[in-house]
C-alpha positions as a printed NumPy array, in Angstrom:
array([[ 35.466,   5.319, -98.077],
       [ 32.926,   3.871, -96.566],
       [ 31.435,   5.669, -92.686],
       [ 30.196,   2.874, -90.316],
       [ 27.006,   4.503, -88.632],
       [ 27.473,   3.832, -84.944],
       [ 23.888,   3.307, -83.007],
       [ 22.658,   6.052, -80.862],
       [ 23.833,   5.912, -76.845],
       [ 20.877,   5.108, -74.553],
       [ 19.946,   7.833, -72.059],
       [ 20.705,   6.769, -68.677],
       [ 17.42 ,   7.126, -66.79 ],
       [ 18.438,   9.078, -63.344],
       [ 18.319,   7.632, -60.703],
       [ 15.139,   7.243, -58.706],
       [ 14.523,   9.738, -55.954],
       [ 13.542,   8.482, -52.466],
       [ 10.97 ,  11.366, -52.626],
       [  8.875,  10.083, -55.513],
       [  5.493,   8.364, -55.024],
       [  3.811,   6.86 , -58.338],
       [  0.683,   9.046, -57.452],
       [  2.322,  12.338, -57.433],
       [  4.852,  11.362, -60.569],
       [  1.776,  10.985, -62.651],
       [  0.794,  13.891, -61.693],
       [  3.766,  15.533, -63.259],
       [  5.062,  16.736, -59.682],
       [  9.267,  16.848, -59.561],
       [ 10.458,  14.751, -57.131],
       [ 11.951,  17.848, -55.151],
       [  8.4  ,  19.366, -54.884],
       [  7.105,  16.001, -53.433],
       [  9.776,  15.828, -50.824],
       [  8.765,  19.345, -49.672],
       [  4.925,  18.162, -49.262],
       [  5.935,  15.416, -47.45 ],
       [  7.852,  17.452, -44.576],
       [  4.908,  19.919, -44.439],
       [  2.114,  17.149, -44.207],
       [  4.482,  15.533, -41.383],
       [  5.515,  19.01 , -39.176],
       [  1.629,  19.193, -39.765],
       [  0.44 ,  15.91 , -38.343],
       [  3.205,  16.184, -35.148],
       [  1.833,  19.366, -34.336],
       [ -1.899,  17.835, -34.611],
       [ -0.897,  14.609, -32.602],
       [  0.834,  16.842, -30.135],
       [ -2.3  ,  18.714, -29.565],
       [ -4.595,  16.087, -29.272],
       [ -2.294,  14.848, -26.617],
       [ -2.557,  17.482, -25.035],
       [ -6.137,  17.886, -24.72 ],
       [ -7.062,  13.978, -24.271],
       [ -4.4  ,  14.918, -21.002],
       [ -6.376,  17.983, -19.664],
       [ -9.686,  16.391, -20.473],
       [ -8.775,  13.518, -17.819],
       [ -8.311,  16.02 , -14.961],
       [ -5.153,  16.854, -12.307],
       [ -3.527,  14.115, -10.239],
       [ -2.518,  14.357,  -7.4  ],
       [ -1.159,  11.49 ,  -5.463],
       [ -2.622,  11.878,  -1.801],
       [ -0.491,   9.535,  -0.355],
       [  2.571,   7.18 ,  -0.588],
       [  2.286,   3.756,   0.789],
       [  4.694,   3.28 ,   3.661],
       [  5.756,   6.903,   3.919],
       [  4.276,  10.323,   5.473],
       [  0.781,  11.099,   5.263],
       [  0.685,  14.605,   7.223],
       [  2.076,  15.876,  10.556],
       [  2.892,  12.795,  12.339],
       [  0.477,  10.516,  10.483],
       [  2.298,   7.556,   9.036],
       [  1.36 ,   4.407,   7.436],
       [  2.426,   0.679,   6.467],
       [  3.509,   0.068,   2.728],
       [  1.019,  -3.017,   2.897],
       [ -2.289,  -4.31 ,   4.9  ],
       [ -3.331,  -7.782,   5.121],
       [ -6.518,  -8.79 ,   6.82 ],
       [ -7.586, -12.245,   8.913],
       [-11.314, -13.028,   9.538],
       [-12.173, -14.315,  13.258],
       [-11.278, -17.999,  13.654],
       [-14.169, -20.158,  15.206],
       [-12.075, -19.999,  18.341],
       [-13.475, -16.473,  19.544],
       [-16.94 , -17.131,  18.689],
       [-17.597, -16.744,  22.549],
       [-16.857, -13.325,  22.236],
       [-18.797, -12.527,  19.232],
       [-21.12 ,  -9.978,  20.824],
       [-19.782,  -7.364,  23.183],
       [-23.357,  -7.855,  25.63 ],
       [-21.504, -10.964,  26.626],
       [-18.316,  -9.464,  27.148],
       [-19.163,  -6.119,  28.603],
       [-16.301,  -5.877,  30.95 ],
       [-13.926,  -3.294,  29.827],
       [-10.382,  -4.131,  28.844],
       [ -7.736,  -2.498,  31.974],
       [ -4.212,  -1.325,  31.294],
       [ -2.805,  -4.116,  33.65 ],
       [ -4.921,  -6.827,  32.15 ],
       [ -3.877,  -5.88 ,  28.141],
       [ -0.483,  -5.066,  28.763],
       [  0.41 ,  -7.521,  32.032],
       [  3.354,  -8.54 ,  29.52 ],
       [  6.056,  -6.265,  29.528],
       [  8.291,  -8.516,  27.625],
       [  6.323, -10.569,  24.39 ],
       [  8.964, -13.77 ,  23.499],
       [  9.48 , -15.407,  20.019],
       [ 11.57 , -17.879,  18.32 ],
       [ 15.122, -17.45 ,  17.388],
       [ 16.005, -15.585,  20.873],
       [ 13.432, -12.73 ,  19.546],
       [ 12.126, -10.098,  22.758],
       [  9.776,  -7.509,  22.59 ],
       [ 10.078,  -5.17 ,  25.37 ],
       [  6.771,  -2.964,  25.818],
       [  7.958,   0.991,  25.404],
       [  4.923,   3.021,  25.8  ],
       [  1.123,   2.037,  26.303],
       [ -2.728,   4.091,  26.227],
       [ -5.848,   2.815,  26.44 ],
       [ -8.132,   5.399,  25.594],
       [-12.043,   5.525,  25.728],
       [-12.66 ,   8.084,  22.495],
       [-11.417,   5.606,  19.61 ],
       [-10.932,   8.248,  17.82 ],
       [ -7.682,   9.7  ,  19.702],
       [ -6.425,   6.244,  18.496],
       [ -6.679,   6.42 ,  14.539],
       [ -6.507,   9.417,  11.802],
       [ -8.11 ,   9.858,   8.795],
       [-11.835,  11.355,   8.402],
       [-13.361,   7.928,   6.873],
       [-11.783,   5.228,   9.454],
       [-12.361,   7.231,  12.188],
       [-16.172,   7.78 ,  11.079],
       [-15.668,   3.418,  10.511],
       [-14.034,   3.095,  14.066],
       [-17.69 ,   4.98 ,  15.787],
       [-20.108,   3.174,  13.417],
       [-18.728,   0.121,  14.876],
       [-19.497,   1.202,  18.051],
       [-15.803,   0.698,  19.88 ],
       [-15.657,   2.306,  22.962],
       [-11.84 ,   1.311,  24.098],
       [ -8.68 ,   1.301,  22.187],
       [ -5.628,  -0.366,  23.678],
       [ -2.173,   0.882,  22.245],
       [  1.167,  -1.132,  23.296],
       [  4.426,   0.155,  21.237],
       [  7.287,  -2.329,  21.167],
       [ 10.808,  -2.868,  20.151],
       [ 13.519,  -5.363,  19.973],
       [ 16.598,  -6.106,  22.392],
       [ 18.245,  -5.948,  19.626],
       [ 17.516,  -2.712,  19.126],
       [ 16.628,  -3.569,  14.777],
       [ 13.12 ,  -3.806,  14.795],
       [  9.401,  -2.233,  16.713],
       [  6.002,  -2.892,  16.282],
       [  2.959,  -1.563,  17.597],
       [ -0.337,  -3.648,  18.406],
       [ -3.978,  -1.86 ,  18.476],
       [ -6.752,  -3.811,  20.582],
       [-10.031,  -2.401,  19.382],
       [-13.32 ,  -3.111,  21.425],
       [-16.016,  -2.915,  19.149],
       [-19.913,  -3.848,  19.506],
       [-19.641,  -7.336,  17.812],
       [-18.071,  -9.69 ,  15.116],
       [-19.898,  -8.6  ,  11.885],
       [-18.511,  -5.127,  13.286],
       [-15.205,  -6.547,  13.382],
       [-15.23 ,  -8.309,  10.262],
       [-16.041,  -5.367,   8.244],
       [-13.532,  -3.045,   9.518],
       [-10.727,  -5.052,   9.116],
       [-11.549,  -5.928,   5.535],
       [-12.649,  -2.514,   4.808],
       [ -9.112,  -1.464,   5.32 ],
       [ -7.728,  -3.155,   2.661],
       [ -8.47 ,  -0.798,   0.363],
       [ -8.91 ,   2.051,   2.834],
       [ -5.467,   1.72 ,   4.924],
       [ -3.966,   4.254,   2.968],
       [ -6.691,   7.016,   3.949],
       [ -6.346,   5.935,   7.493],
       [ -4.576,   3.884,   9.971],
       [ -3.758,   3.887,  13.484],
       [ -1.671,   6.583,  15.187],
       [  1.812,   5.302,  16.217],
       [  2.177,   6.093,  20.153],
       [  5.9  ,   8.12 ,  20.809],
       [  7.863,   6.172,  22.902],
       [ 11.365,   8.893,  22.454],
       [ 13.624,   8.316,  19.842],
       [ 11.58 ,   4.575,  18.907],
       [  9.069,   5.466,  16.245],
       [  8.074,   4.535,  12.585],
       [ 10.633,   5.904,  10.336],
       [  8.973,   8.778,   8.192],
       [  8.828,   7.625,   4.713],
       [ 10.14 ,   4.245,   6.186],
       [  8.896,   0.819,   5.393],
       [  6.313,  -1.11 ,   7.391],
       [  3.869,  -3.688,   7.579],
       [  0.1  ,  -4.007,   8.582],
       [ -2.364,  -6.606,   9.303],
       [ -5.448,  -6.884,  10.645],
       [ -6.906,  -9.408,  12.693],
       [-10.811,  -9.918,  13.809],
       [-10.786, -11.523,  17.372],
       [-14.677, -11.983,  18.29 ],
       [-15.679,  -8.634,  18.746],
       [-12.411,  -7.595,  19.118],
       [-10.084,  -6.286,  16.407],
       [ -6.008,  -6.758,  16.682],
       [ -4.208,  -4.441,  14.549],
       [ -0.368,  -5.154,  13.69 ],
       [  1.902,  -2.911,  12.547],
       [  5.669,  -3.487,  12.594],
       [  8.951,  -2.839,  10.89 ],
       [ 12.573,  -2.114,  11.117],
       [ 13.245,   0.94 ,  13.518],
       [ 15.84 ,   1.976,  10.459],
       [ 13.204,   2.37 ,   7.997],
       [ 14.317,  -0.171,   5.464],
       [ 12.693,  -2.908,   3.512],
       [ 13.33 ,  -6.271,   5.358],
       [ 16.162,  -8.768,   3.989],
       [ 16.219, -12.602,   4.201],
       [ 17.703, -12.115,   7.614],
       [ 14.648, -10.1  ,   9.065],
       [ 11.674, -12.494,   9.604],
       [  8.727, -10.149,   9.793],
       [  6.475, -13.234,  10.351],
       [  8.064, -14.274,  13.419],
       [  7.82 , -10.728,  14.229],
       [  3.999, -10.216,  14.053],
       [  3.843, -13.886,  15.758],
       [  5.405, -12.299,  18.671],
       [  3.966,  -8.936,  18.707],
       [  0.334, -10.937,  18.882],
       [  1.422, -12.399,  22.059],
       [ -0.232,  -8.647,  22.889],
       [ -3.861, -10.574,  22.082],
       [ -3.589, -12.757,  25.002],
       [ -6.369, -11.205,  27.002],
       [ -8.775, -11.91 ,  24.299],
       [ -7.591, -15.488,  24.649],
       [ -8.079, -15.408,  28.615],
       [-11.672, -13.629,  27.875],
       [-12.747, -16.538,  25.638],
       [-11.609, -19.099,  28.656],
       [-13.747, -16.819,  31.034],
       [-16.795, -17.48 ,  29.09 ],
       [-16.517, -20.847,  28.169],
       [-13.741, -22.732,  30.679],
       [-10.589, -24.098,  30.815],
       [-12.07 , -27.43 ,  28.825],
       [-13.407, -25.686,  26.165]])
């Protein structure tokens, strides 16, 4: 009887391990001592990146944010969330230099207005008013205040103001400084340095600046003169498509009328 040889069974090669890299097979390293390298080499290079993370974060310093933009500064210091500044319009270049204007501004000549009128049925009604001779009384912050005397003012006028309505207030800052370069300079200056300084809001009872409310700024050089805006809702909050802060600060610059009646002085009612 004839045996029919039957042909050896191939070995089934085992399945490749995700842990093998050609390098290391040749090598003649088992896949299971591979896979252990690899987690060592990686808990290695995490706790590496971690500390150079940590030193690239120390070797740029502390930060501390000084101040928040439309919020609290310290004490009773508050400022506007943004600052936007106007250069003189050819208009008040009869009151460019202050030795041509040297009259000082009087409480019944800035603030003869008690009531400021806008569009869409909007009043102003003036709450509280200072003029003070030491600029400085008028502002905080170190840097603006050391800006305010380099440019020489000698009078700031202060009217607060708020609504009929009883939604919004704004306050306008006359500042009489020694001319327009003067002028120019601080109000551009303080678009970068608003947030170290700004003016100090006058208390007029329970109408004030929200703390940590929203507001807006602006300033405005008039001549020698420089008009400071600030406004907002007496609630705090950002404004809505139903609060037009532009017809606002139109409104609250009916404050800058004497300026206007200076210019007239100068030149005359044809000018």
């Amino acid at each position: 009887m004839t045996t029919t040889r039957q042909a050896p069974r191939k070995r089934r090669r085992p399945p490749r391990s995700d842990w093998q890299f050609p390098v290391l097979t040749d090598l003649g390293m088992a896949p299971s001592r591979q896979k252990l390298i690899v987690i060592v080499a990686t808990v290695a290079g995490v706790v590496a990146l971690a500390c150079g993370l940590v030193f690239a974060i120390a070797s740029l310093g502390g930060f501390t944010p000084d101040r928040e933009a439309g919020g609290t500064v310290g004490g009773d210091a508050v400022l506007p969330a943004t600052y936007t500044a106007w250069s003189s319009p050819k208009l008040f270049a009869p009151v460019l230099d202050r030795a041509k204007d040297a009259k000082p501004l009087t409480d019944k000549e800035v603030f003869a207005q008690k009531t400021l009128t806008g569009g869409k049925k909007l009043t102003l009604k003036l709450a509280a008013r200072r003029i003070d001779a030491d600029c400085s009384a008028a502002v905080w912050g170190e840097e603006l205040r050391a800006k305010v005397a380099d440019a020489g003012c000698n009078q700031a006028a202060r009217g607060l103001y708020t609504s009929s309505d009883g939604r919004y207030l704004g306050q306008y800052t006359l500042l009489n400084l020694r001319d327009g370069q003067a002028a120019t300079d601080l109000v551009e200056s303080l678009k970068l340095g608003y947030r170290g300084g700004w003016v100090q809001a006058l208390p007029a009872g329970s109408a004030a600046f929200p703390r940590s409310g929203y507001s807006e700024g602006a300033g405005y050089a008039l001549g020698h003169y420089v008009g400071l805006v600030w406004l907002g809702r007496i609630d705090g909050a950002e404004p809505t498509a139903r609060d037009d802060f532009v017809g606002l600060a139109l409104t609250l610059r009916g404050a800058e009328k004497a300026v206007y009646r200076r210019v007239v002085t100068i030149t005359g009612p044809k000018s």
